[in-house]
Tab-separated table of C-alpha atoms and ligand atoms in Angstrom:
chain	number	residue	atom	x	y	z
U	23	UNK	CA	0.000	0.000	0.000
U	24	UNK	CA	1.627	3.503	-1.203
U	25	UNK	CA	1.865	5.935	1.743
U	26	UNK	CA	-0.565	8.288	0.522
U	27	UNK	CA	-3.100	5.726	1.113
U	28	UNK	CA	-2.605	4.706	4.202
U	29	UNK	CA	-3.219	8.538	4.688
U	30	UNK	CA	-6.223	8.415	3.275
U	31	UNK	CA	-7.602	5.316	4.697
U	32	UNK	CA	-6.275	6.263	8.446
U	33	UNK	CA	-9.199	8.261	9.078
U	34	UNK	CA	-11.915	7.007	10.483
U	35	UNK	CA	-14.799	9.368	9.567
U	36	UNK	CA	-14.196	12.778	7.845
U	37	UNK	CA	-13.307	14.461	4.160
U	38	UNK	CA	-10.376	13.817	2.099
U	39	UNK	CA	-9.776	16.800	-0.357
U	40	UNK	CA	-7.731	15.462	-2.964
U	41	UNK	CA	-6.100	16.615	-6.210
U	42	UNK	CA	-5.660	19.782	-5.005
U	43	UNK	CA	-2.749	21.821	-7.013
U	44	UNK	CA	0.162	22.378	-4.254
U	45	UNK	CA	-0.079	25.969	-4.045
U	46	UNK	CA	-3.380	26.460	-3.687
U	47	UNK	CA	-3.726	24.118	-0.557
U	48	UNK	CA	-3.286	27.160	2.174
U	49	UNK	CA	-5.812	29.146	-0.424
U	50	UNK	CA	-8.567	26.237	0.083
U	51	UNK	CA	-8.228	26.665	4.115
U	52	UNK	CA	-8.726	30.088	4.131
U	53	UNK	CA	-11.725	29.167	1.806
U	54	UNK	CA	-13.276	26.885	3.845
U	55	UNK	CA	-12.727	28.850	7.303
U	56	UNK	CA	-10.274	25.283	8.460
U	57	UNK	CA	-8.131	27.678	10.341
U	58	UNK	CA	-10.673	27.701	12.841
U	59	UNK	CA	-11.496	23.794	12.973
U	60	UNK	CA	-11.881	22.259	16.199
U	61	UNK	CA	-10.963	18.581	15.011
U	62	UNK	CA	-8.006	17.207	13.782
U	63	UNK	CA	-7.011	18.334	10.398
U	64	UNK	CA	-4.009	16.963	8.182
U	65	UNK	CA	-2.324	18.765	5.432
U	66	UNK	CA	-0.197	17.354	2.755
U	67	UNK	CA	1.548	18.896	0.200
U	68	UNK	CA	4.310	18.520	-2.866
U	69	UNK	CA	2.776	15.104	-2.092
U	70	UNK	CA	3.714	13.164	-6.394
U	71	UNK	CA	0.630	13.156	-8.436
U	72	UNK	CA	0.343	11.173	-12.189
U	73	UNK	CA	-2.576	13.736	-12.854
U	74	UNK	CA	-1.555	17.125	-11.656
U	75	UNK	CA	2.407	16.654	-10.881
U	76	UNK	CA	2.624	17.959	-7.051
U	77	UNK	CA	-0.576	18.080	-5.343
U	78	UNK	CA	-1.633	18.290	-2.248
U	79	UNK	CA	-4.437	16.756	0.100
U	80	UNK	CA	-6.289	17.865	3.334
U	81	UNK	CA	-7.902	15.432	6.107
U	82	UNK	CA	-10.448	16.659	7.974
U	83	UNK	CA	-11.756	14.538	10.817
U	84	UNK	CA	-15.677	14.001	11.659
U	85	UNK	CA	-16.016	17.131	9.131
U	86	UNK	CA	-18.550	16.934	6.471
U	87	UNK	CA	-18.809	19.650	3.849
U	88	UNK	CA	-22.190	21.687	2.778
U	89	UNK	CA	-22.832	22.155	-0.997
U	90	UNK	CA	-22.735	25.279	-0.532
U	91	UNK	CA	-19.176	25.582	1.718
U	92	UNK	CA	-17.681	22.994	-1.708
U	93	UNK	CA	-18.929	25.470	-4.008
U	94	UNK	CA	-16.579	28.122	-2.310
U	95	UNK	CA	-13.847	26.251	-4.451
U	96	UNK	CA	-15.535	26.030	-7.875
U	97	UNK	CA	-13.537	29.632	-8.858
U	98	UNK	CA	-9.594	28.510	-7.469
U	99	UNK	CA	-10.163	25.055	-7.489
U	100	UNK	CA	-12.591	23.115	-9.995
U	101	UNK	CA	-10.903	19.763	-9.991
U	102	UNK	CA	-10.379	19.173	-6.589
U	103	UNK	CA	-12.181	15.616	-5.452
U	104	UNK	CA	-13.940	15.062	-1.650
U	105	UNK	CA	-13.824	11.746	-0.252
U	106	UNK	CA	-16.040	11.039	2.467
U	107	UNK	CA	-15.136	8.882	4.265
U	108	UNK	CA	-17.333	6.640	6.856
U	109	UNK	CA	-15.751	3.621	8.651
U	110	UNK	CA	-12.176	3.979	7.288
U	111	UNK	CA	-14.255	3.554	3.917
U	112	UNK	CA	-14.609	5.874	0.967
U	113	UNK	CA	-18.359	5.912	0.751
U	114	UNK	CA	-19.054	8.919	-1.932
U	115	UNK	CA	-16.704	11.359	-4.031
U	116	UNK	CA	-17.593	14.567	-4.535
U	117	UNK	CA	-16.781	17.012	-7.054
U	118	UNK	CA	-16.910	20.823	-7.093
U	119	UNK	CA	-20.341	22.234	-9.114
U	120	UNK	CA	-20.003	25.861	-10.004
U	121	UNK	CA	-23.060	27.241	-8.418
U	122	UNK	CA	-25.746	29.946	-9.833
U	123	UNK	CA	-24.495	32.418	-7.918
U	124	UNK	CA	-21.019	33.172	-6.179
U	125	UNK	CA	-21.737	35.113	-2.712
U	126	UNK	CA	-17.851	36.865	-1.429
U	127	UNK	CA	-15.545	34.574	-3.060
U	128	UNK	CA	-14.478	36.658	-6.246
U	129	UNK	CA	-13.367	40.370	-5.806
U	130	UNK	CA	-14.924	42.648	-8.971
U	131	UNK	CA	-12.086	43.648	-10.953
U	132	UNK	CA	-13.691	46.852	-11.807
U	133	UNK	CA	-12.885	49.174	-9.318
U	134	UNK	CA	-14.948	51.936	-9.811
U	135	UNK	CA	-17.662	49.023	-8.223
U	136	UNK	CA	-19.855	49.640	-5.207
U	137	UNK	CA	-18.868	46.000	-4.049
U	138	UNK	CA	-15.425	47.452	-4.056
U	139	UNK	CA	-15.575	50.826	-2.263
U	140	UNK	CA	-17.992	49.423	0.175
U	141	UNK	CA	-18.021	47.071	3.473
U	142	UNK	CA	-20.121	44.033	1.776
U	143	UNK	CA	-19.613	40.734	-0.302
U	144	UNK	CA	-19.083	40.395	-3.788
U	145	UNK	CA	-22.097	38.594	-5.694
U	146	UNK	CA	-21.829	37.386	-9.160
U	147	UNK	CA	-24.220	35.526	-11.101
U	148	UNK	CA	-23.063	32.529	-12.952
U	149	UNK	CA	-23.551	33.231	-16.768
U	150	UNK	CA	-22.203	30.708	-18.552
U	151	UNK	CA	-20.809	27.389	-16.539
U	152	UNK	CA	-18.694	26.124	-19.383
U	153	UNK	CA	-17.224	29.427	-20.187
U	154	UNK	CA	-17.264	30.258	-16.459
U	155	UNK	CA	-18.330	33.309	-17.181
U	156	UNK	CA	-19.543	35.650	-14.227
U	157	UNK	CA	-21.886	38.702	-13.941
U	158	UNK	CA	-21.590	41.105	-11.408
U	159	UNK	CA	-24.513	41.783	-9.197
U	160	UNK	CA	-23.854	45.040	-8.707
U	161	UNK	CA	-22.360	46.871	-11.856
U	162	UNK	CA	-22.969	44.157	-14.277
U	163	UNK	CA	-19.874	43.887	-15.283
U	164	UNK	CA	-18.692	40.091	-16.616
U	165	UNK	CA	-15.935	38.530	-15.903
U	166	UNK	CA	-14.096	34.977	-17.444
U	167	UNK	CA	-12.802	32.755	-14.262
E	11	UNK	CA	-43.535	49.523	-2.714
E	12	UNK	CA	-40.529	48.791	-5.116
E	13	UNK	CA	-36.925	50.183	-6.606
E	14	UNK	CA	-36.232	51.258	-9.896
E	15	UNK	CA	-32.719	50.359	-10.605
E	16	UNK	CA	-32.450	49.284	-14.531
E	17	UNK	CA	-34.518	49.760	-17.758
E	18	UNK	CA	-33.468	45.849	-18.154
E	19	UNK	CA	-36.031	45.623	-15.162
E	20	UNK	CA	-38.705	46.674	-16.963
E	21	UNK	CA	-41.343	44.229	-19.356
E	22	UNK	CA	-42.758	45.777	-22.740
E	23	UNK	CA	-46.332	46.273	-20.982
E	24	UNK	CA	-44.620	48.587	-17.540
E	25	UNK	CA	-43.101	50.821	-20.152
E	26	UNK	CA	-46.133	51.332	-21.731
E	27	UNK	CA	-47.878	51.631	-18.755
E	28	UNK	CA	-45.147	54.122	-17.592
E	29	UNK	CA	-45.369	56.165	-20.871
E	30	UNK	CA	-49.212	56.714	-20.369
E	31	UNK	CA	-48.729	57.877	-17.205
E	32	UNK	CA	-46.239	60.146	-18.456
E	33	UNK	CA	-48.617	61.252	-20.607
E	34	UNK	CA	-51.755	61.942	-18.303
E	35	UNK	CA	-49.048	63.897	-16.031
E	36	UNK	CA	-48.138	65.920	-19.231
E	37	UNK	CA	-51.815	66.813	-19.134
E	38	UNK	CA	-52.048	67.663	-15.604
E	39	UNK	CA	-48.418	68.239	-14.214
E	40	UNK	CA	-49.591	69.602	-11.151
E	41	UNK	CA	-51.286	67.785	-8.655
E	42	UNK	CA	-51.438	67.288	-4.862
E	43	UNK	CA	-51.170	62.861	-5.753
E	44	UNK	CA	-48.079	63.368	-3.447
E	45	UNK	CA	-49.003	65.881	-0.107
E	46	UNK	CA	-47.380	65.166	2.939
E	47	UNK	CA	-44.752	62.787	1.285
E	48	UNK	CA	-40.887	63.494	1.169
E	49	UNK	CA	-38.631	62.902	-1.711
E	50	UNK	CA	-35.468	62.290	-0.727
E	51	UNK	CA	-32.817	63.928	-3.583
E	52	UNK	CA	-29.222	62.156	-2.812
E	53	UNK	CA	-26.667	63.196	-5.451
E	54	UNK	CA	-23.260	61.699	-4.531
E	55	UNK	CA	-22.243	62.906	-7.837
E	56	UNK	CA	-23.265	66.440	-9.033
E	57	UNK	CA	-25.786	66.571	-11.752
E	58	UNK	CA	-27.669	69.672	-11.491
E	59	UNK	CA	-30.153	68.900	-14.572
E	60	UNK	CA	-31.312	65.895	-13.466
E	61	UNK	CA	-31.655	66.547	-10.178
E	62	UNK	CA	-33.759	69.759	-10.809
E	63	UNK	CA	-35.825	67.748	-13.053
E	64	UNK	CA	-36.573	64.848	-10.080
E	65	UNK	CA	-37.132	67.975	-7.944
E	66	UNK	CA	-39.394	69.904	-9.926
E	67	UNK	CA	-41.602	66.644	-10.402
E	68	UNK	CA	-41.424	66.172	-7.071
E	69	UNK	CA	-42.624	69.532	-5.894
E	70	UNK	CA	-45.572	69.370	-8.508
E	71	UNK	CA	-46.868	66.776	-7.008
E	72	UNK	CA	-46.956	68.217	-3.600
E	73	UNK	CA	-44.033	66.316	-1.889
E	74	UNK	CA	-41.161	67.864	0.569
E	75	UNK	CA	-38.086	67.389	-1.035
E	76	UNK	CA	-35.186	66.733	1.023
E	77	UNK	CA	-31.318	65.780	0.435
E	78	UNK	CA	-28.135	66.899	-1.101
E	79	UNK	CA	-26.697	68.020	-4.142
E	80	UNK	CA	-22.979	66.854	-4.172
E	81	UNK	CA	-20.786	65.074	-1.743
E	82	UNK	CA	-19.181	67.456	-0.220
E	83	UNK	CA	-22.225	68.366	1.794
E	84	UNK	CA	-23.118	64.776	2.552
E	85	UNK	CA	-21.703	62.676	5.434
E	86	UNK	CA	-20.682	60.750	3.363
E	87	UNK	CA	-17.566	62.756	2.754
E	88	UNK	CA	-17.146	62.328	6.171
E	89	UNK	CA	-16.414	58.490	5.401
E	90	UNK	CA	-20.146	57.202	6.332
E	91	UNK	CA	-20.872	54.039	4.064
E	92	UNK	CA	-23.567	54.563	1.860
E	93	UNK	CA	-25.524	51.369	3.790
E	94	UNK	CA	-25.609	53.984	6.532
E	95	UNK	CA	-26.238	56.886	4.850
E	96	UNK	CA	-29.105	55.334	3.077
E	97	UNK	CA	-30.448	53.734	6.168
E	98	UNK	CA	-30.584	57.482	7.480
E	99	UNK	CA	-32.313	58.826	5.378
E	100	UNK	CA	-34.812	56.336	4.902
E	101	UNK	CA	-36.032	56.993	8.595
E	102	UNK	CA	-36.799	60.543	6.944
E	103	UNK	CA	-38.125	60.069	3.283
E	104	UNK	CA	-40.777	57.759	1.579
E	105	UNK	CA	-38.791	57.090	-1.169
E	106	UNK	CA	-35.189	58.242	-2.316
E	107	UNK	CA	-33.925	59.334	-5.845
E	108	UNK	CA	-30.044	58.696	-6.044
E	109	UNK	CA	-26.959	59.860	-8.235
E	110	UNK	CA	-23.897	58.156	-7.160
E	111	UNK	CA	-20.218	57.785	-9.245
E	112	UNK	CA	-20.274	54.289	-7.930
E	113	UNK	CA	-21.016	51.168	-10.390
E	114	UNK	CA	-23.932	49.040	-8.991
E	115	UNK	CA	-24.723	51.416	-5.906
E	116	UNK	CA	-28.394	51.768	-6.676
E	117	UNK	CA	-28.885	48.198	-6.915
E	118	UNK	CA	-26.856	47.789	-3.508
E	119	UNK	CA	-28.952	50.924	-2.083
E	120	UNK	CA	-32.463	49.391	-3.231
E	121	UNK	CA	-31.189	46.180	-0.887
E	122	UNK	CA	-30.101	47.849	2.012
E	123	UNK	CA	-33.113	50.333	1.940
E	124	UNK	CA	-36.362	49.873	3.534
E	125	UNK	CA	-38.049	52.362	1.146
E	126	UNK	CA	-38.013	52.372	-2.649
E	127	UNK	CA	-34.865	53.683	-4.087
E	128	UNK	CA	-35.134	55.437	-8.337
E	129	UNK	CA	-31.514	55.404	-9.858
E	130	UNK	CA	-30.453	58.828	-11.492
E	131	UNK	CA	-27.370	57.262	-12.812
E	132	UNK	CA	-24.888	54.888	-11.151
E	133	UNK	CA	-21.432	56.335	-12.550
E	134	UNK	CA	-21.162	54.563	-16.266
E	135	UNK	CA	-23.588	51.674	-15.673
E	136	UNK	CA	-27.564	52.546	-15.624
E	137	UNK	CA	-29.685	56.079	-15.622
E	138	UNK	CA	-33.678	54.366	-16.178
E	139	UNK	CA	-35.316	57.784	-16.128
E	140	UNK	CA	-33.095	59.194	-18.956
E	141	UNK	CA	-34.205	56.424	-21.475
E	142	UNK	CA	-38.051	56.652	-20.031
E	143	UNK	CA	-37.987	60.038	-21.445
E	144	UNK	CA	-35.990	58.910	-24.131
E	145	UNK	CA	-38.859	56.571	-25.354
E	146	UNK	CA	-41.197	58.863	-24.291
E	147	UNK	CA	-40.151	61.496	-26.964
E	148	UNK	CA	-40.024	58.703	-29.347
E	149	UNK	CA	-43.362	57.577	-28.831
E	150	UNK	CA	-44.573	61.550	-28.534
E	151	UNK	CA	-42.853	62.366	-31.770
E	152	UNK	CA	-43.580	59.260	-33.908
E	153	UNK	CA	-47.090	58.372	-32.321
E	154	UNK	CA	-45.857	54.660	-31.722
E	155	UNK	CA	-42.649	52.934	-30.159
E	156	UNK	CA	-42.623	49.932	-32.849
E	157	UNK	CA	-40.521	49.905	-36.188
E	158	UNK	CA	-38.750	52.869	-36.479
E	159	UNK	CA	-35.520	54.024	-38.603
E	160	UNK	CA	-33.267	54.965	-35.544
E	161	UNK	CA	-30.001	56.269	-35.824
E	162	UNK	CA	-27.568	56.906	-32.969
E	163	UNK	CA	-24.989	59.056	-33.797
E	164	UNK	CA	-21.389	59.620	-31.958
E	165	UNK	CA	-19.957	58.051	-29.157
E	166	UNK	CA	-21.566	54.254	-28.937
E	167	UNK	CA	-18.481	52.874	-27.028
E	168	UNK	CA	-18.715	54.783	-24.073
E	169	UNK	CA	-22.333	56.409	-24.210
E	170	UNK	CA	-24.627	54.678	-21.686
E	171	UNK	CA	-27.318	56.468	-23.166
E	172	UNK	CA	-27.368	54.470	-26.248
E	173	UNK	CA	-26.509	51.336	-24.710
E	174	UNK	CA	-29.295	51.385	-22.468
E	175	UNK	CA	-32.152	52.379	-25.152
E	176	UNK	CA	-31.203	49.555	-27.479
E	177	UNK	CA	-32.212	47.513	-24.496
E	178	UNK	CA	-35.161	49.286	-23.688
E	179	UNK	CA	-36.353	49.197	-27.806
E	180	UNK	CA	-35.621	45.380	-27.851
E	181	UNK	CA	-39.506	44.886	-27.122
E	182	UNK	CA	-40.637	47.028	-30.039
E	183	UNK	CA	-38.612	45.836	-33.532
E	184	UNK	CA	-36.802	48.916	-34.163
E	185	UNK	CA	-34.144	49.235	-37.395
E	186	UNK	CA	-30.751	50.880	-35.631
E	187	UNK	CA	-28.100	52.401	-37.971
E	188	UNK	CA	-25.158	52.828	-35.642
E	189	UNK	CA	-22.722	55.910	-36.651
E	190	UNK	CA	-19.813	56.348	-34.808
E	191	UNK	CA	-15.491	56.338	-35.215
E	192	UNK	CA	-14.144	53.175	-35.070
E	193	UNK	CA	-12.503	54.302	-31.735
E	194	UNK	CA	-16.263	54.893	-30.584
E	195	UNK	CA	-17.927	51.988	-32.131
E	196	UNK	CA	-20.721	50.068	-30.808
E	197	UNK	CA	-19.176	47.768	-28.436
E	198	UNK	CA	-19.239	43.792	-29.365
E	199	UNK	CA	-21.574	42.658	-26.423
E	200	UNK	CA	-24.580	44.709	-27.439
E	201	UNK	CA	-24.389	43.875	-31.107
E	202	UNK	CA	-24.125	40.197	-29.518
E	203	UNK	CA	-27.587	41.607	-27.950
E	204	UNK	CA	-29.103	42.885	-31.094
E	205	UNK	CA	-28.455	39.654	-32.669
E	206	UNK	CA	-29.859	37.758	-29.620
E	207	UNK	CA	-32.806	39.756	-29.658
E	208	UNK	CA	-33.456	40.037	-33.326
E	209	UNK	CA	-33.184	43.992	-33.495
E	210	UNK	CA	-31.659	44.912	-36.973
E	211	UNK	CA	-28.367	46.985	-36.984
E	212	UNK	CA	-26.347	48.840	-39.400
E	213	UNK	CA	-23.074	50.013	-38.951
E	214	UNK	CA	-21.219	53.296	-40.482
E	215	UNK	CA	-18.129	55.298	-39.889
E	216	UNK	CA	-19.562	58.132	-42.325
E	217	UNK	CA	-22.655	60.161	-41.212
E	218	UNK	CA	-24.226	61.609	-44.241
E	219	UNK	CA	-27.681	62.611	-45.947
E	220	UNK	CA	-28.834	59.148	-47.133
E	221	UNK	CA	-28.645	58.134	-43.562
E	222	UNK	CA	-30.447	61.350	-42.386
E	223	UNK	CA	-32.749	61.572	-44.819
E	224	UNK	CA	-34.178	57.819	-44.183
E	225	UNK	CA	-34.286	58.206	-39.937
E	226	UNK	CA	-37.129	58.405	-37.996
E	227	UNK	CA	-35.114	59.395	-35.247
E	228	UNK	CA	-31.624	60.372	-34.895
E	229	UNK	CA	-29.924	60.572	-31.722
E	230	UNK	CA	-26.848	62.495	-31.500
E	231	UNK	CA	-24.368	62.063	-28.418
E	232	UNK	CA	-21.546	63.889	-26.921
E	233	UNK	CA	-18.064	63.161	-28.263
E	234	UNK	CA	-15.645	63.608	-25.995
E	235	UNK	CA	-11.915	64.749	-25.980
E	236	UNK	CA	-11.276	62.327	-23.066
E	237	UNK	CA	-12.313	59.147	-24.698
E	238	UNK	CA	-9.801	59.234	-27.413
E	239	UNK	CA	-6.406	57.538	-27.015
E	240	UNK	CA	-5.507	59.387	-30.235
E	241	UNK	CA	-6.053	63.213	-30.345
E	242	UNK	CA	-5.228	63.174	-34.088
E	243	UNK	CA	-8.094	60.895	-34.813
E	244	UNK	CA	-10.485	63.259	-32.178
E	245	UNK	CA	-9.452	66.207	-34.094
E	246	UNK	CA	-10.615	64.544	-37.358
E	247	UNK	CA	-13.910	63.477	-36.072
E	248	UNK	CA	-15.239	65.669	-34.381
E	249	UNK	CA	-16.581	67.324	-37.227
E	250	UNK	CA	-17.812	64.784	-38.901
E	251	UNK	CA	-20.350	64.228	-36.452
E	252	UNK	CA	-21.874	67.699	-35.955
E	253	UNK	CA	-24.765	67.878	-37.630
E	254	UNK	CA	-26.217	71.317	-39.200
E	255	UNK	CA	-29.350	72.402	-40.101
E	256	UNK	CA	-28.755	72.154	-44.302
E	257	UNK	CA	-27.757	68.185	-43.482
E	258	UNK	CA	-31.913	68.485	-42.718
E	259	UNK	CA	-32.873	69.443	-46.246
E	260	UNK	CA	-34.457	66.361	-47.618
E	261	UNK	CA	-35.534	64.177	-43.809
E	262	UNK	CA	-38.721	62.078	-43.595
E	263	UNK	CA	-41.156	64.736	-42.269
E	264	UNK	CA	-41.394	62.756	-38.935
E	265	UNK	CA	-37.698	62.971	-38.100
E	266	UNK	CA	-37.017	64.412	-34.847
E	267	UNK	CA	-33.428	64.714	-33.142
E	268	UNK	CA	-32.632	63.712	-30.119
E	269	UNK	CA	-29.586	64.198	-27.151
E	270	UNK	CA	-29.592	63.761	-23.764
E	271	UNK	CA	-27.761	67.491	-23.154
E	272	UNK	CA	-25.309	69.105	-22.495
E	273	UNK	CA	-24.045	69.132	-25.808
E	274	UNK	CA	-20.586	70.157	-26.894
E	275	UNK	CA	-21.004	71.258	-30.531
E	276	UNK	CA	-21.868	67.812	-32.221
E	277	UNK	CA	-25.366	69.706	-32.758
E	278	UNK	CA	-24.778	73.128	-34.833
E	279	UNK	CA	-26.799	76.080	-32.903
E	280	UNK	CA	-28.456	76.590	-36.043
E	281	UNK	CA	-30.364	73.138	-36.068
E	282	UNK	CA	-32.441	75.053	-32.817
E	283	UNK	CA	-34.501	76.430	-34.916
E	284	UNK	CA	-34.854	73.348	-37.767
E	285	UNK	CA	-38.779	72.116	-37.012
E	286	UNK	CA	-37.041	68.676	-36.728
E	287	UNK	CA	-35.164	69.714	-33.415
E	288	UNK	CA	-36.585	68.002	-30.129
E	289	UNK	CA	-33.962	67.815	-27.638
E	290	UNK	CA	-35.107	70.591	-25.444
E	291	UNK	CA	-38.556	69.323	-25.729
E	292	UNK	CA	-36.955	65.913	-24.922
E	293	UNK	CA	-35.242	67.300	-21.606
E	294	UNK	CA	-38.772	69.319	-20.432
E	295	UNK	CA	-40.514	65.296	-20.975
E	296	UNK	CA	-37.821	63.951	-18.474
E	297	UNK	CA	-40.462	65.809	-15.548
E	298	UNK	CA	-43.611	63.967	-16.630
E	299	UNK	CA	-41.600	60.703	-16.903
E	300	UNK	CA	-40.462	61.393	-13.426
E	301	UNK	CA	-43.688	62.155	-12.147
E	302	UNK	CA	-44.845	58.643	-13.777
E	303	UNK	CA	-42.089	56.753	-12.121
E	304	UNK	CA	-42.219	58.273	-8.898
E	305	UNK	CA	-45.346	57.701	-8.013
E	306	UNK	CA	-45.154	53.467	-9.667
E	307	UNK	CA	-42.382	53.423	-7.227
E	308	UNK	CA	-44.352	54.486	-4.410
E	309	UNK	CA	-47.858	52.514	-5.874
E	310	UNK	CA	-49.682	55.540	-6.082
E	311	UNK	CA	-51.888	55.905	-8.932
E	312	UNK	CA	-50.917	58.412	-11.335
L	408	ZN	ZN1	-18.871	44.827	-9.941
């Protein structure tokens, strides 16, 4: 059994992110608020990849993720995979859907913007999914992700 | 009670609506529909015309205007948020008509706010009442909104006048010939939008007679040193889009011209006095318009 593996299949219950590129590991913590997780959480990176080349993985124990917290990852992270994991055993993957609508997770690049010069969240609107093409809320601008 | 943010907000049978009570308030400007309401006038950004023209309909209707004129005198130039300075105000004012230099801040406003917020322009993105009365001099002028020769004239990059009344015409089959340098051209996305919405489009770098003569409207727009990365090319065309009043020699009796105002010399002073001239007419329409949509933001029969 390759070490990675045994990673994986060491927790008991929980969510294994996999696939994730290396750099953006620290980017996908912040995304999902993991800083301030009260179980145990294991991070892996550079970790040798066929698919991506270096990627990296996160293990978060008796931690189950929302649609709505994986769609926080559709913009920096599309590909990423969830295992959850019940019993030592992978019992569903999950992949990332781009949502309808993207609440504080992309900044408007146009800064003359309300969402910009005021204290609130970004919103864009979901255009196109296969062009991943965005609409701001706000000045209607649209933006390619 | 409800915000009016964008013309794209607005179905083919609420403009029409709209435009007849334009109409009945162009009969009867001055009424008491409104006593013992305030109007709240917020102008981040200066923009004394329309402003007086929200106050004036205002006033005739018997409100109590309230609010600011420019920045400077609002607390907001003492760093308040606009969440805060619109939740102010809304403790005084049944309804509030904003200007702001901000992109989107009318649509942010009209969520934060507990009563109905009217956009008088959101920096370069939306200015509803402008194309109301835009439409409103069309239908005045031409007696219907549907299938008309209309040609828009000047800056159609940048010009969120333009932009904004293709949108609003989508519902009523117009022809558009679009006339503008090819610094200035009609930008791709809302040719993308004709072509989604089956409005027919022409394009031309020259404007000349056999355009003029076969308009039902033409709408002329501000060209603007500013906009031009290349002061050569502004030099050479900016005066080949003034038009004069012997281009007018041979129009379609119906053809009225249009501009939102100020202008800056792209119409000749002696086109004033052509019978084919509208755009002051066009400007005093902007008060029964705002009358209309004043009171449909409030629900008030009109
Ligand atoms: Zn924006």
């Amino acid at each position: 059994m390759k070490k990675e593996e045994l990673l994986v299949a060491a927790l008991k219950n929980g969510t294994v992110i996999d696939h994730i590129p290396s750099e953006l590991v620290f980017k996908l913590i912040d995304l999902l608020g993991l800083q301030n997780e009260k179980s145990s959480v294991t991070i892996g990176y550079n970790l040798e990849s066929e698919k991506i080349g270096r990627k990296g993985i996160i293990k978060v124990a008796d931690r189950f993720f929302s649609d709505e917290e994986i769609s926080r990852l559709s913009v920096t992270a599309p590909n990423v995979v969830l295992n959850i994991i019940h019993d030592y055993e992978v019992v569903e993957k999950k992949t990332v859907v781009i949502p309808d609508e993207l609440h504080g997770i992309v900044r408007c690049p146009n800064p003359k913007c309300i969402s910009n010069n005021e204290p609130m969240s970004s919103f864009f609107h979901v255009i196109n999914k296969e062009q991943r093409l965005l609409k701001c809320h706000y000045c209607e601008k649209e933006l390619n992700v | 009670m409800h915000s009016l943010v964008t013309i794209a907000d607005l179905g083919k049978e609420k403009i029409l609506s709209l435009l007849a009570s334009a109409a009945r308030f162009e009969a009867m400007p001055n009424r008491k529909t409104l006593d013992g309401r305030v109007v709240a006038t917020l102008f981040f950004e200066p923009s004394t015309r329309t402003r007086l023209s929200f106050e004036t309909a205002a006033n005739r209707l018997g409100a109590r205007v309230i609010g600011f004129s420019d920045a400077a005198t609002s607390s907001s130039s003492k760093g308040e948020s606009l969440k805060d300075t619109i939740m102010m105000v809304s403790n005084y004012a049944d309804i509030i008509v904003m200007r702001h230099h901000l992109e989107g801040a009318a649509r942010y406003a009209s969520e934060v706010s507990p009563v109905p917020i009217i956009n008088a322009g959101d920096g370069a993105n939306q200015h509803p009442s402008q194309t109301m009365l835009d439409l409103y001099s069309i239908m005045k002028t031409q007696g219907t909104l549907d299938g008309l020769d209309i040609c828009l004239v000047g800056d159609l990059k940048y010009g969120r006048t333009v932009h904004s009344l293709i949108m609003a015409m989508r519902h009523f089959h117009p022809r558009f010939h679009f006339v503008a340098p090819t610094e200035l051209a009609m930008p791709n996305e809302y040719k993308l939008y004709c072509r989604e919405h089956g409005i027919d489009f022409t394009e031309h770098t020259e404007f000349d007679e056999t355009l003029i003569n076969a308009a039902d409207i033409i709408y002329m727009t501000r060209v603007q040193r500013e906009r031009f990365t290349d002061l050569m090319e502004y030099e050479r065309v900016k005066n080949v889009y003034v038009l004069r009043a012997d281009m007018l020699r041979h129009t379609r009796p119906n053809l009225r011209i249009l501009h939102p105002l100020p202008r800056v010399g792209e119409i000749a002073y002696d086109v004033d006095d052509c019978p084919q001239a509208y755009y002051f007419q066009q400007a005093k329409n902007g008060l029964f318009v705002r009358q209309a949509l004043i009171c449909d933001c409030l629900e008030i029969e009109g």
